[in-house]
């Protein structure tokens, strides 16, 4: 019985604090809906692999803490305000504009738009852009749902 109560206390802390040592979650993200995905496709260079799947909220190295459950499955819209491009990856800068989202991800919110398969580029390379690398564009609303992505 004592063991059961100890485990129950740990479980309650996990829920209320958003902590979980579960190894099955890779990252937490705003996963774009189909319209959000399609809105970014015009920024995919010819011959590149489209991504435009999600905006990371909690990146894999930070998954020792989970987003509190009240955020999960929440629908949310954000604005894409800039595009950065090099010979490897294209990225869309996201302005959260008053959205109080507890980010524990990249240094700035963004969506990997595409990767160049000819050079073996990986989506994670979009983290290498700084805000000054982005060219501002007319804002694009993209929407999605906050989800935990399993490994």
PDB file of C-alpha atoms in Angstrom:
ATOM      1  CA  UNK A   1       0.000   0.000   0.000  1.00  0.00           C
ATOM      2  CA  UNK A   2       2.836   2.386   0.866  1.00  0.00           C
ATOM      3  CA  UNK A   3       4.427   1.734  -2.524  1.00  0.00           C
ATOM      4  CA  UNK A   4       1.104   2.438  -4.249  1.00  0.00           C
ATOM      5  CA  UNK A   5       0.720   5.796  -2.462  1.00  0.00           C
ATOM      6  CA  UNK A   6       4.295   6.821  -3.319  1.00  0.00           C
ATOM      7  CA  UNK A   7       3.738   6.008  -6.981  1.00  0.00           C
ATOM      8  CA  UNK A   8       0.409   7.862  -6.964  1.00  0.00           C
ATOM      9  CA  UNK A   9       2.083  10.991  -5.520  1.00  0.00           C
ATOM     10  CA  UNK A  10       4.726  10.805  -8.269  1.00  0.00           C
ATOM     11  CA  UNK A  11       1.991  10.441 -10.875  1.00  0.00           C
ATOM     12  CA  UNK A  12       0.102  13.489  -9.549  1.00  0.00           C
ATOM     13  CA  UNK A  13       3.308  15.559  -9.605  1.00  0.00           C
ATOM     14  CA  UNK A  14       3.936  14.430 -13.145  1.00  0.00           C
ATOM     15  CA  UNK A  15       0.510  15.610 -14.269  1.00  0.00           C
ATOM     16  CA  UNK A  16       0.498  18.939 -12.457  1.00  0.00           C
ATOM     17  CA  UNK A  17       4.090  19.900 -13.199  1.00  0.00           C
ATOM     18  CA  UNK A  18       4.244  18.618 -16.736  1.00  0.00           C
ATOM     19  CA  UNK A  19       7.132  16.297 -15.949  1.00  0.00           C
ATOM     20  CA  UNK A  20       7.577  12.834 -17.278  1.00  0.00           C
ATOM     21  CA  UNK A  21      10.594  10.719 -17.846  1.00  0.00           C
ATOM     22  CA  UNK A  22       8.779   8.690 -20.504  1.00  0.00           C
ATOM     23  CA  UNK A  23      11.238   7.721 -23.182  1.00  0.00           C
ATOM     24  CA  UNK A  24       8.604   7.275 -25.891  1.00  0.00           C
ATOM     25  CA  UNK A  25       8.088  11.000 -26.603  1.00  0.00           C
ATOM     26  CA  UNK A  26      10.527  12.526 -29.082  1.00  0.00           C
ATOM     27  CA  UNK A  27       9.312  16.148 -29.115  1.00  0.00           C
ATOM     28  CA  UNK A  28       6.247  18.341 -28.641  1.00  0.00           C
ATOM     29  CA  UNK A  29       5.049  20.479 -31.531  1.00  0.00           C
ATOM     30  CA  UNK A  30       2.325  22.492 -33.150  1.00  0.00           C
ATOM     31  CA  UNK A  31       1.542  20.031 -35.956  1.00  0.00           C
ATOM     32  CA  UNK A  32       0.220  21.930 -38.953  1.00  0.00           C
ATOM     33  CA  UNK A  33      -3.099  21.063 -40.491  1.00  0.00           C
ATOM     34  CA  UNK A  34      -3.339  20.474 -44.231  1.00  0.00           C
ATOM     35  CA  UNK A  35      -4.092  24.129 -45.038  1.00  0.00           C
ATOM     36  CA  UNK A  36      -1.085  25.314 -42.992  1.00  0.00           C
ATOM     37  CA  UNK A  37       1.153  22.792 -44.731  1.00  0.00           C
ATOM     38  CA  UNK A  38      -0.070  23.832 -48.179  1.00  0.00           C
ATOM     39  CA  UNK A  39       0.348  27.546 -47.378  1.00  0.00           C
ATOM     40  CA  UNK A  40       4.123  27.001 -47.038  1.00  0.00           C
ATOM     41  CA  UNK A  41       4.624  24.844 -50.142  1.00  0.00           C
ATOM     42  CA  UNK A  42       5.197  27.856 -52.461  1.00  0.00           C
ATOM     43  CA  UNK A  43       8.454  28.431 -50.519  1.00  0.00           C
ATOM     44  CA  UNK A  44       9.840  24.968 -51.352  1.00  0.00           C
ATOM     45  CA  UNK A  45      12.658  25.296 -53.917  1.00  0.00           C
ATOM     46  CA  UNK A  46      12.342  23.130 -57.012  1.00  0.00           C
ATOM     47  CA  UNK A  47      13.734  19.624 -56.481  1.00  0.00           C
ATOM     48  CA  UNK A  48      13.768  19.911 -52.679  1.00  0.00           C
ATOM     49  CA  UNK A  49      11.895  17.709 -50.207  1.00  0.00           C
ATOM     50  CA  UNK A  50       8.898  19.529 -48.668  1.00  0.00           C
ATOM     51  CA  UNK A  51       8.542  19.347 -44.886  1.00  0.00           C
ATOM     52  CA  UNK A  52       6.261  22.114 -43.470  1.00  0.00           C
ATOM     53  CA  UNK A  53       4.997  19.661 -40.869  1.00  0.00           C
ATOM     54  CA  UNK A  54       5.377  21.317 -37.459  1.00  0.00           C
ATOM     55  CA  UNK A  55       6.780  24.038 -35.208  1.00  0.00           C
ATOM     56  CA  UNK A  56       8.762  22.501 -32.352  1.00  0.00           C
ATOM     57  CA  UNK A  57       7.652  23.592 -28.890  1.00  0.00           C
ATOM     58  CA  UNK A  58       9.839  21.261 -26.799  1.00  0.00           C
ATOM     59  CA  UNK A  59      12.854  19.894 -28.640  1.00  0.00           C
ATOM     60  CA  UNK A  60      14.216  16.353 -28.109  1.00  0.00           C
ATOM     61  CA  UNK A  61      17.052  17.360 -25.750  1.00  0.00           C
ATOM     62  CA  UNK A  62      14.531  19.157 -23.507  1.00  0.00           C
ATOM     63  CA  UNK A  63      11.972  16.322 -23.316  1.00  0.00           C
ATOM     64  CA  UNK A  64      12.816  15.661 -19.666  1.00  0.00           C
ATOM     65  CA  UNK A  65       9.879  18.014 -19.014  1.00  0.00           C
ATOM     66  CA  UNK A  66       6.547  17.643 -20.723  1.00  0.00           C
ATOM     67  CA  UNK A  67       4.106  20.320 -21.684  1.00  0.00           C
ATOM     68  CA  UNK A  68       1.261  20.393 -19.148  1.00  0.00           C
ATOM     69  CA  UNK A  69      -1.616  18.274 -20.411  1.00  0.00           C
ATOM     70  CA  UNK A  70      -3.975  21.264 -20.655  1.00  0.00           C
ATOM     71  CA  UNK A  71      -1.993  22.354 -23.743  1.00  0.00           C
ATOM     72  CA  UNK A  72      -2.141  19.020 -25.571  1.00  0.00           C
ATOM     73  CA  UNK A  73      -4.659  18.687 -28.415  1.00  0.00           C
ATOM     74  CA  UNK A  74      -5.158  22.466 -28.389  1.00  0.00           C
ATOM     75  CA  UNK A  75      -5.796  24.029 -31.788  1.00  0.00           C
ATOM     76  CA  UNK A  76      -3.683  27.110 -32.384  1.00  0.00           C
ATOM     77  CA  UNK A  77      -2.966  29.556 -35.210  1.00  0.00           C
ATOM     78  CA  UNK A  78       0.309  31.467 -35.599  1.00  0.00           C
ATOM     79  CA  UNK A  79       1.764  33.810 -38.217  1.00  0.00           C
ATOM     80  CA  UNK A  80       4.672  33.010 -40.509  1.00  0.00           C
ATOM     81  CA  UNK A  81       6.471  36.328 -41.028  1.00  0.00           C
ATOM     82  CA  UNK A  82       9.792  35.446 -42.668  1.00  0.00           C
ATOM     83  CA  UNK A  83      11.646  32.932 -44.810  1.00  0.00           C
ATOM     84  CA  UNK A  84      15.319  31.918 -44.565  1.00  0.00           C
ATOM     85  CA  UNK A  85      17.046  29.871 -47.235  1.00  0.00           C
ATOM     86  CA  UNK A  86      20.537  28.543 -47.822  1.00  0.00           C
ATOM     87  CA  UNK A  87      21.806  25.736 -50.056  1.00  0.00           C
ATOM     88  CA  UNK A  88      20.618  23.086 -47.562  1.00  0.00           C
ATOM     89  CA  UNK A  89      17.363  24.070 -45.864  1.00  0.00           C
ATOM     90  CA  UNK A  90      14.422  26.503 -46.026  1.00  0.00           C
ATOM     91  CA  UNK A  91      12.802  27.744 -42.832  1.00  0.00           C
ATOM     92  CA  UNK A  92       9.769  29.891 -41.928  1.00  0.00           C
ATOM     93  CA  UNK A  93       9.982  32.312 -38.999  1.00  0.00           C
ATOM     94  CA  UNK A  94       6.920  32.235 -36.723  1.00  0.00           C
ATOM     95  CA  UNK A  95       5.627  35.215 -34.753  1.00  0.00           C
ATOM     96  CA  UNK A  96       3.622  34.014 -31.776  1.00  0.00           C
ATOM     97  CA  UNK A  97       2.036  37.482 -31.277  1.00  0.00           C
ATOM     98  CA  UNK A  98       0.599  37.225 -27.799  1.00  0.00           C
ATOM     99  CA  UNK A  99       0.286  33.442 -27.717  1.00  0.00           C
ATOM    100  CA  UNK A 100       1.556  32.450 -24.281  1.00  0.00           C
ATOM    101  CA  UNK A 101       3.114  29.160 -25.336  1.00  0.00           C
ATOM    102  CA  UNK A 102       5.707  27.658 -22.972  1.00  0.00           C
ATOM    103  CA  UNK A 103       8.460  27.102 -25.563  1.00  0.00           C
ATOM    104  CA  UNK A 104      11.452  24.936 -24.646  1.00  0.00           C
ATOM    105  CA  UNK A 105      12.607  24.398 -28.179  1.00  0.00           C
ATOM    106  CA  UNK A 106      14.798  26.230 -30.652  1.00  0.00           C
ATOM    107  CA  UNK A 107      16.106  29.744 -29.999  1.00  0.00           C
ATOM    108  CA  UNK A 108      13.261  31.180 -32.079  1.00  0.00           C
ATOM    109  CA  UNK A 109       9.980  29.659 -33.265  1.00  0.00           C
ATOM    110  CA  UNK A 110      10.157  28.376 -36.828  1.00  0.00           C
ATOM    111  CA  UNK A 111       8.923  25.702 -39.214  1.00  0.00           C
ATOM    112  CA  UNK A 112      11.296  23.743 -41.438  1.00  0.00           C
ATOM    113  CA  UNK A 113       9.815  24.250 -44.899  1.00  0.00           C
ATOM    114  CA  UNK A 114      12.079  22.026 -47.016  1.00  0.00           C
ATOM    115  CA  UNK A 115      15.439  20.273 -47.247  1.00  0.00           C
ATOM    116  CA  UNK A 116      17.810  19.805 -50.153  1.00  0.00           C
ATOM    117  CA  UNK A 117      18.182  16.057 -50.823  1.00  0.00           C
ATOM    118  CA  UNK A 118      21.162  16.582 -53.152  1.00  0.00           C
ATOM    119  CA  UNK A 119      23.371  17.576 -50.213  1.00  0.00           C
ATOM    120  CA  UNK A 120      21.812  15.248 -47.630  1.00  0.00           C
ATOM    121  CA  UNK A 121      20.311  18.104 -45.584  1.00  0.00           C
ATOM    122  CA  UNK A 122      18.351  17.286 -42.426  1.00  0.00           C
ATOM    123  CA  UNK A 123      15.364  19.254 -41.046  1.00  0.00           C
ATOM    124  CA  UNK A 124      17.218  19.941 -37.780  1.00  0.00           C
ATOM    125  CA  UNK A 125      19.574  22.219 -39.748  1.00  0.00           C
ATOM    126  CA  UNK A 126      16.866  24.896 -39.742  1.00  0.00           C
ATOM    127  CA  UNK A 127      17.891  25.495 -36.101  1.00  0.00           C
ATOM    128  CA  UNK A 128      21.129  27.023 -37.427  1.00  0.00           C
ATOM    129  CA  UNK A 129      19.420  30.128 -38.793  1.00  0.00           C
ATOM    130  CA  UNK A 130      19.439  33.281 -36.689  1.00  0.00           C
ATOM    131  CA  UNK A 131      16.560  35.735 -36.814  1.00  0.00           C
ATOM    132  CA  UNK A 132      18.653  38.093 -38.952  1.00  0.00           C
ATOM    133  CA  UNK A 133      18.805  35.396 -41.684  1.00  0.00           C
ATOM    134  CA  UNK A 134      15.078  35.703 -42.368  1.00  0.00           C
ATOM    135  CA  UNK A 135      13.614  37.933 -45.062  1.00  0.00           C
ATOM    136  CA  UNK A 136      10.285  39.316 -43.960  1.00  0.00           C
ATOM    137  CA  UNK A 137       7.229  38.323 -46.007  1.00  0.00           C
ATOM    138  CA  UNK A 138       3.547  39.231 -45.959  1.00  0.00           C
ATOM    139  CA  UNK A 139       2.272  37.304 -42.891  1.00  0.00           C
ATOM    140  CA  UNK A 140       0.708  33.908 -43.500  1.00  0.00           C
ATOM    141  CA  UNK A 141      -1.649  32.362 -40.940  1.00  0.00           C
ATOM    142  CA  UNK A 142      -0.964  28.697 -40.309  1.00  0.00           C
ATOM    143  CA  UNK A 143      -2.921  26.548 -37.894  1.00  0.00           C
ATOM    144  CA  UNK A 144      -2.457  23.198 -36.258  1.00  0.00           C
ATOM    145  CA  UNK A 145      -2.804  21.141 -33.106  1.00  0.00           C
ATOM    146  CA  UNK A 146      -0.345  20.801 -30.228  1.00  0.00           C
ATOM    147  CA  UNK A 147       0.819  17.182 -30.060  1.00  0.00           C
ATOM    148  CA  UNK A 148       3.468  15.020 -28.469  1.00  0.00           C
ATOM    149  CA  UNK A 149       5.316  13.159 -31.209  1.00  0.00           C
ATOM    150  CA  UNK A 150       6.381   9.657 -30.288  1.00  0.00           C
ATOM    151  CA  UNK A 151       9.680   8.106 -31.296  1.00  0.00           C
TER     152      UNK A 151
END
